[in-house]
Coordinates of C-alpha atoms in Angstrom, one line a residue:
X3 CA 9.0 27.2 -19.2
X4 CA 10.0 23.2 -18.4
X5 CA 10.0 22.5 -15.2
X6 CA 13.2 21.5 -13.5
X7 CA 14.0 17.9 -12.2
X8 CA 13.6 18.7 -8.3
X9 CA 10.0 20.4 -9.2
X10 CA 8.8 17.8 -10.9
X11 CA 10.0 15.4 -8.1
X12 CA 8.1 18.0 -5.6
X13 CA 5.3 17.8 -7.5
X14 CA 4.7 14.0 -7.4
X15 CA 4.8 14.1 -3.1
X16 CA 1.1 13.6 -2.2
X17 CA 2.1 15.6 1.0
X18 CA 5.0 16.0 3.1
X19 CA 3.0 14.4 6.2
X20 CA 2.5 11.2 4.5
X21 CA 5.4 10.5 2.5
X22 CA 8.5 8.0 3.9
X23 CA 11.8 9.3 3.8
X24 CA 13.6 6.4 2.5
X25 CA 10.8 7.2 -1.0
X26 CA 11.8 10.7 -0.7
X27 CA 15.3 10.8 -1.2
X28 CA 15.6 6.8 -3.2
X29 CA 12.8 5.3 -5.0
X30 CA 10.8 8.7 -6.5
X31 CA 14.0 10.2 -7.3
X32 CA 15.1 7.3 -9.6
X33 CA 11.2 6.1 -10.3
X34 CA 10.7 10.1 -11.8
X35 CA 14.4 9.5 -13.6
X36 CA 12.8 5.9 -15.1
X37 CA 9.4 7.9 -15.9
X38 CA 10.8 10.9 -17.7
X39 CA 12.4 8.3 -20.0
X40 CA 9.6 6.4 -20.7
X41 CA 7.9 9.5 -21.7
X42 CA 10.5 10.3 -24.4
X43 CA 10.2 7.0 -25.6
X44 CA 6.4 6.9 -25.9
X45 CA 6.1 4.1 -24.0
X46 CA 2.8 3.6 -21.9
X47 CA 2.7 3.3 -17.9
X48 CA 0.3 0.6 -18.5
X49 CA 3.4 -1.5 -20.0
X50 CA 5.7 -0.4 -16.8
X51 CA 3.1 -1.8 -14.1
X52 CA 3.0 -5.0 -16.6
X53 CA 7.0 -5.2 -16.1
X54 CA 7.2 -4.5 -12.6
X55 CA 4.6 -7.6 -12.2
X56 CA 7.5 -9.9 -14.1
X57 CA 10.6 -8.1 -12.2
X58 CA 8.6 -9.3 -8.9
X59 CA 7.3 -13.3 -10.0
X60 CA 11.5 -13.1 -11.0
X61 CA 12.1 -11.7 -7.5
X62 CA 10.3 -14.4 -5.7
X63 CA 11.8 -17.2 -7.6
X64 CA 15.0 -15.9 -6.9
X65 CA 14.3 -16.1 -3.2
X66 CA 13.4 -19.5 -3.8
X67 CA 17.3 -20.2 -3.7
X68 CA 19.7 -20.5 -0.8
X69 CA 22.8 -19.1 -2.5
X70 CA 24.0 -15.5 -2.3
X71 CA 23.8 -14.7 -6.2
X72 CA 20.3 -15.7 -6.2
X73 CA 19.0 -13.9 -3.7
X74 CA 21.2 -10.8 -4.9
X75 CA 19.9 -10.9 -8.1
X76 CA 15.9 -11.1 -5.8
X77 CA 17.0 -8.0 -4.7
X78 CA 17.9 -6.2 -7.5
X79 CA 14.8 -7.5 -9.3
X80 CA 12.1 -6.7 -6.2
X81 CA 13.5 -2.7 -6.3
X82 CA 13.6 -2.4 -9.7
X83 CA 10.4 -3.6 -9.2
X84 CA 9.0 -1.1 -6.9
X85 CA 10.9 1.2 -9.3
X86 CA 8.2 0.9 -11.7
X87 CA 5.7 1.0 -9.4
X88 CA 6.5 4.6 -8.9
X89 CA 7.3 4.9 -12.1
X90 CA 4.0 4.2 -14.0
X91 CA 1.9 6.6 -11.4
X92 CA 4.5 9.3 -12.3
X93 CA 4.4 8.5 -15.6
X94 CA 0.8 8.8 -16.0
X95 CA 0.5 12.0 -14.1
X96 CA 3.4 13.2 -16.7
X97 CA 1.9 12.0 -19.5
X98 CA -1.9 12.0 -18.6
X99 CA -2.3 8.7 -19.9
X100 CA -4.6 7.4 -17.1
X101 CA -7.0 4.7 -18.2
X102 CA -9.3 2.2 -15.6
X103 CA -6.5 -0.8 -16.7
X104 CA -4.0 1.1 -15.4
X105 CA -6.1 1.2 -12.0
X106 CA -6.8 -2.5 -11.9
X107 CA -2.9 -3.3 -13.2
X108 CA -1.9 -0.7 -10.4
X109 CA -3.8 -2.2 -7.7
X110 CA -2.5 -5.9 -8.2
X111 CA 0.5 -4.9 -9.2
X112 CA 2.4 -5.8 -5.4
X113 CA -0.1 -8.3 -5.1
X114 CA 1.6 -10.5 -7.6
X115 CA 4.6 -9.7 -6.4
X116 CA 4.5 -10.7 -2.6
X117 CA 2.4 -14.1 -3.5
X118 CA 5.6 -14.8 -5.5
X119 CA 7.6 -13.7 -2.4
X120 CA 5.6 -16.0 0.0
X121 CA 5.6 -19.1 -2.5
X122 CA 9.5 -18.7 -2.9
X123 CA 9.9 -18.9 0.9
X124 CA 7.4 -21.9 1.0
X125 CA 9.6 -23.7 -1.3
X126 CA 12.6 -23.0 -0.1
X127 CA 11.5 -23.7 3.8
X128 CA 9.8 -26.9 2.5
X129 CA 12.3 -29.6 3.1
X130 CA 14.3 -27.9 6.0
X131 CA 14.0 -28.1 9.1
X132 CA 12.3 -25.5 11.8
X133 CA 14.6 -23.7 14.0
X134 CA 16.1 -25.2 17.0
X135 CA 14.4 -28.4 16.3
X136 CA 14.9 -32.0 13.8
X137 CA 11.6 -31.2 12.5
X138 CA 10.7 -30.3 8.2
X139 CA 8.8 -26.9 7.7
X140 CA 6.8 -28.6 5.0
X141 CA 3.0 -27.3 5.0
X142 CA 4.1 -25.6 8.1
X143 CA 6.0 -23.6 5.6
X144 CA 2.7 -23.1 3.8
X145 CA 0.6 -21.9 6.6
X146 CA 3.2 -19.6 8.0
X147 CA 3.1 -17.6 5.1
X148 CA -0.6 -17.9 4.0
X149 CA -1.5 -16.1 7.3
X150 CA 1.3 -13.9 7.0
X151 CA 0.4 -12.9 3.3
X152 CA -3.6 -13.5 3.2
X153 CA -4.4 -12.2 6.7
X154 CA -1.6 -10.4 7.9
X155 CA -0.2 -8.4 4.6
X156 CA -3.6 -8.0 3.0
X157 CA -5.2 -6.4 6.1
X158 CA -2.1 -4.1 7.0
X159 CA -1.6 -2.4 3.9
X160 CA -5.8 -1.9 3.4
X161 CA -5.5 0.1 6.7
X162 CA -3.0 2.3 6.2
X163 CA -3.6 3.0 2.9
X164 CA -7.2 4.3 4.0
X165 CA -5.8 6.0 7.1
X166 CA -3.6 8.1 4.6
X167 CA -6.4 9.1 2.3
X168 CA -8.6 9.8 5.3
X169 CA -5.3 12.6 6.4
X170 CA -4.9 13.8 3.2
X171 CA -8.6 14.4 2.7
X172 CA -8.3 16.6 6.3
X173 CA -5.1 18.5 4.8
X174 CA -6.0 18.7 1.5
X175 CA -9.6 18.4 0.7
X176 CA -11.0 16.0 -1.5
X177 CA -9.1 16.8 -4.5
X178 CA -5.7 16.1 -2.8
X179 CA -6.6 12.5 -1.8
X180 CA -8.4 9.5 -2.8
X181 CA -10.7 8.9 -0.5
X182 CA -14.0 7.1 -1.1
X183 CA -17.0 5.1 0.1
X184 CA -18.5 1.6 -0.6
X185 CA -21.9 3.3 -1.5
X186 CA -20.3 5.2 -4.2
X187 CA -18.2 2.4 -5.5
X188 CA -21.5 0.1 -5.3
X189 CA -23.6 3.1 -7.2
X190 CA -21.1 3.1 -10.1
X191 CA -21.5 -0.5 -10.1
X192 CA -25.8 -0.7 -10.7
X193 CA -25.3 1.6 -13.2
X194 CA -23.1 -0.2 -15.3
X195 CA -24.5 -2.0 -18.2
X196 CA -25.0 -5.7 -17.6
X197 CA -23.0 -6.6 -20.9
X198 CA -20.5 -5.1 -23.0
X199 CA -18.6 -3.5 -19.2
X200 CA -16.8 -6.7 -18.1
X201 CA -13.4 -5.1 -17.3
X202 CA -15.6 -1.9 -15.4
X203 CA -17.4 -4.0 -14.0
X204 CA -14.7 -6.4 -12.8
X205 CA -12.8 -3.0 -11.1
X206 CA -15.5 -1.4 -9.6
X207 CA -16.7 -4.3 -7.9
X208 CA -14.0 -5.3 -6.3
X209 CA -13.1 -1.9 -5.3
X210 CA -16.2 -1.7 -4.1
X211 CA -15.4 -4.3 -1.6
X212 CA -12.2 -2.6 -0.5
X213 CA -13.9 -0.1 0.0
X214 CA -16.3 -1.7 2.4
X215 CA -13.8 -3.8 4.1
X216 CA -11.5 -1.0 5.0
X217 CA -15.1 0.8 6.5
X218 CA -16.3 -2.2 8.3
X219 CA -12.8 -2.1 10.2
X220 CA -13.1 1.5 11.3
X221 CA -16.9 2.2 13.0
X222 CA -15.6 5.1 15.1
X223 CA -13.9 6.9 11.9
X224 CA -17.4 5.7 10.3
X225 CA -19.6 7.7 12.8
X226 CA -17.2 10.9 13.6
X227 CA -17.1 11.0 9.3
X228 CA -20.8 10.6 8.6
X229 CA -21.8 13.9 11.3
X230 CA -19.4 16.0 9.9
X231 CA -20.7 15.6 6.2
X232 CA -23.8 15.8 7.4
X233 CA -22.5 19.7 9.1
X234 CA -20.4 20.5 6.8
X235 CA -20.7 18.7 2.9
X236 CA -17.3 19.8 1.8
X237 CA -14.2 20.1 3.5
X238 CA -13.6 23.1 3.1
X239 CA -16.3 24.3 5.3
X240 CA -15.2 22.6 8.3
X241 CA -13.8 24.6 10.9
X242 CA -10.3 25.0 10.5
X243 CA -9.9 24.4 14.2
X244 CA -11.0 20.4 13.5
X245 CA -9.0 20.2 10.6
X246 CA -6.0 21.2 12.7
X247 CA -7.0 19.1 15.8
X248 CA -7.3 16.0 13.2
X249 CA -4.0 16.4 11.6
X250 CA -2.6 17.1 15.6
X251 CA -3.4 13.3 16.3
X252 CA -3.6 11.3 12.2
X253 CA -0.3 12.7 11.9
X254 CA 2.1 10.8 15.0
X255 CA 0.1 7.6 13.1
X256 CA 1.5 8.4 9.4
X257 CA 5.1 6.5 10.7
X258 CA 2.6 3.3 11.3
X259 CA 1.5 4.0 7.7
X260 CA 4.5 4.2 6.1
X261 CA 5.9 1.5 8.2
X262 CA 3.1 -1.2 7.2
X263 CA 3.6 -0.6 3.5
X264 CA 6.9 -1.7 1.0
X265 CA 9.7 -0.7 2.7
X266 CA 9.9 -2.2 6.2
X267 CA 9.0 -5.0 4.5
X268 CA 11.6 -5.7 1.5
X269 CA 14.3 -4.7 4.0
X270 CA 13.2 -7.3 6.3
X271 CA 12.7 -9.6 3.3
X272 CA 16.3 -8.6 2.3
X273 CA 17.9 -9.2 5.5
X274 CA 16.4 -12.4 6.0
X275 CA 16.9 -14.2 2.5
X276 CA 20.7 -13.4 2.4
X277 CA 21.2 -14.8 6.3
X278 CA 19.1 -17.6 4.9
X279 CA 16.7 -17.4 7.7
X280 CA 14.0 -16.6 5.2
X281 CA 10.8 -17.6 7.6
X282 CA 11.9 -14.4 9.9
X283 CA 10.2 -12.6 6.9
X284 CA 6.5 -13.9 7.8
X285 CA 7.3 -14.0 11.3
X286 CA 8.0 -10.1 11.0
X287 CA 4.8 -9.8 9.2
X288 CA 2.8 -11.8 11.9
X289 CA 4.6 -10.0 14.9
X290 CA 5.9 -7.0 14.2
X291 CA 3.7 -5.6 11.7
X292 CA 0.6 -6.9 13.5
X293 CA 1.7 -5.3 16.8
X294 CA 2.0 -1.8 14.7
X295 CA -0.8 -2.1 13.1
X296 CA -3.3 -3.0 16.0
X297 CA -1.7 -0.1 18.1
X298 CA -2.5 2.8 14.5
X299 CA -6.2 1.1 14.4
X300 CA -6.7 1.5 18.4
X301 CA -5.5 4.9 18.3
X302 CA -7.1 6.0 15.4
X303 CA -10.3 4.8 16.5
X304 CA -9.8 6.6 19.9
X305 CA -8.9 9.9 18.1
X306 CA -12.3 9.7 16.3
X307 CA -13.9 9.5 19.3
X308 CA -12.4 12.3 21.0
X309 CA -13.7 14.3 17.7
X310 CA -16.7 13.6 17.9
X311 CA -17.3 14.1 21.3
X312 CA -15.3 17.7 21.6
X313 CA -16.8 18.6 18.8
X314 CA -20.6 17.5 19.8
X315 CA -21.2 15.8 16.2

């Protein structure tokens, strides 16, 4: 027996405790009504990430413009977008059509997106002048948003993305989330071949460096993680007691999660293209976003702590 559209849609939640509502009830809907499409027309998710890559480069060009059609059509383009974003993981679940491209287009998928985003609002902040004062953005322009997209963006979104893995792995053991380790990553690397692996190679490495950036940020998380797999290998021996008591305090942070990834951001985006104040966009990043996510890390690290020290690991 098929299963029915709202099953299917059910089905594709990771988890009630990490999902935003604004995905639940919007973009998965209509990503799942794109996805079930592509499936009856054979076509491969690998060929929707590739399309959501051109919808965004559109996106930021289109933002590049002070008019209101241009920057109407950048916001059509940046949801569809994000459409197919959803679309080609639902897709590939649907289809089982998984391959390691499809991780590395997946990954750098928003990537390319947002670096369009930023270089739209460089050029179109380029030869105005800065709020409030007779002076040209210019490089200024280019700064603002190379901290906002290379430091800021970058570093928000690697955060919360490993502080939702790191819940999911608590709620749903290890085969709900994708949580994993540098020296795993690294050990997949060494035992690629040296020639004839380029694209493995290429994926693993630099995953492998996620993966050790996102652990060099958390050291408490580091030490409270490493005693219980030393107690307890699997998850599902822990004590059901610490699972609970980790969900108590991860899940007040999800909010921050969901809040440093795509949606916060595109409405902000949104908002600040079509009042043509476009630099409130970086700002928000730099501000905001940064504000949100040094309180998650603080408290996330303090929560390890506690752990570890209630729990004698």
């Amino acid at each position: 027996m098929e299963k029915s559209f709202s099953e299917l849609l059910r089905a594709s939640f990771k988890s009630a405790d990490t999902e935003e509502w604004l995905d639940i009830y919007f973009t998965r809907p209509i990503g799942l009504a794109f996805a079930l499409l592509w499936a009856r027309l054979g076509v491969h998710p690998n060929t929707i990430t590739i399309l959501s890559m051109f919808l965004g480069i559109g996106a930021g060009w289109m933002f590049s413009h002070t008019d209101l059609w241009h920057n109407i059509a950048g916001i059509v383009l940046l949801m569809f977008a994000n459409f197919c974003d959803s679309t080609d993981g639902q897709l590939a679940r649907l289809t089982g059509r998984k391959t390691l491209i499809g991780r590395m287009l997946d990954g750098v998928a928003s990537d390319v997106w947002f670096t369009a985003v930023y270089l739209g609002i460089v050029f179109r902040l380029w030869n105005d002048n800065m709020p409030f004062i007779d002076v040209k953005w210019g490089a200024w322009a280019l700064l603002l948003c190379a901290v906002a997209g290379f430091v800021c963006h970058t570093m928000q979104c690697r955060l919360a993305d490993y502080y939702r893995q790191i819940h999911l792995y608590f709620l749903l053991g290890k085969s709900g989330s994708e949580l994993d380790d540098y020296e795993s990553q690294q050990a997949i690397v060494d035992g690629l071949p040296k020639k004839g692996a380029f694209w493995e190679r290429a994926f693993y490495t630099n995953y492998a460096k996620y993966c050790r950036a996102q652990e060099k940020s958390t050291p408490e998380f580091q030490a409270f993680y490493r005693n219980i797999r030393a107690r307890y290998p699997d998850v599902s021996d822990m004590p059901q007691q610490l699972r609970d008591d980790f969900r108590a305090g991860s899940l007040p942070l999800m909010k921050y999660t969901n809040l440093l990834t795509h949606n916060s951001r595109a409405i902000t985006l949104f908002i600040g293209c079509l009042l043509d104040i476009p630099y409130i966009y970086p700002l928000f990043e730099i501000i905001v976003l940064s504000t949100i996510y040094w309180h998650m890390h603080r408290s996330h690290e303090a929560l390890c702590r506690r752990l570890n020290t209630t729990y004698g690991l």
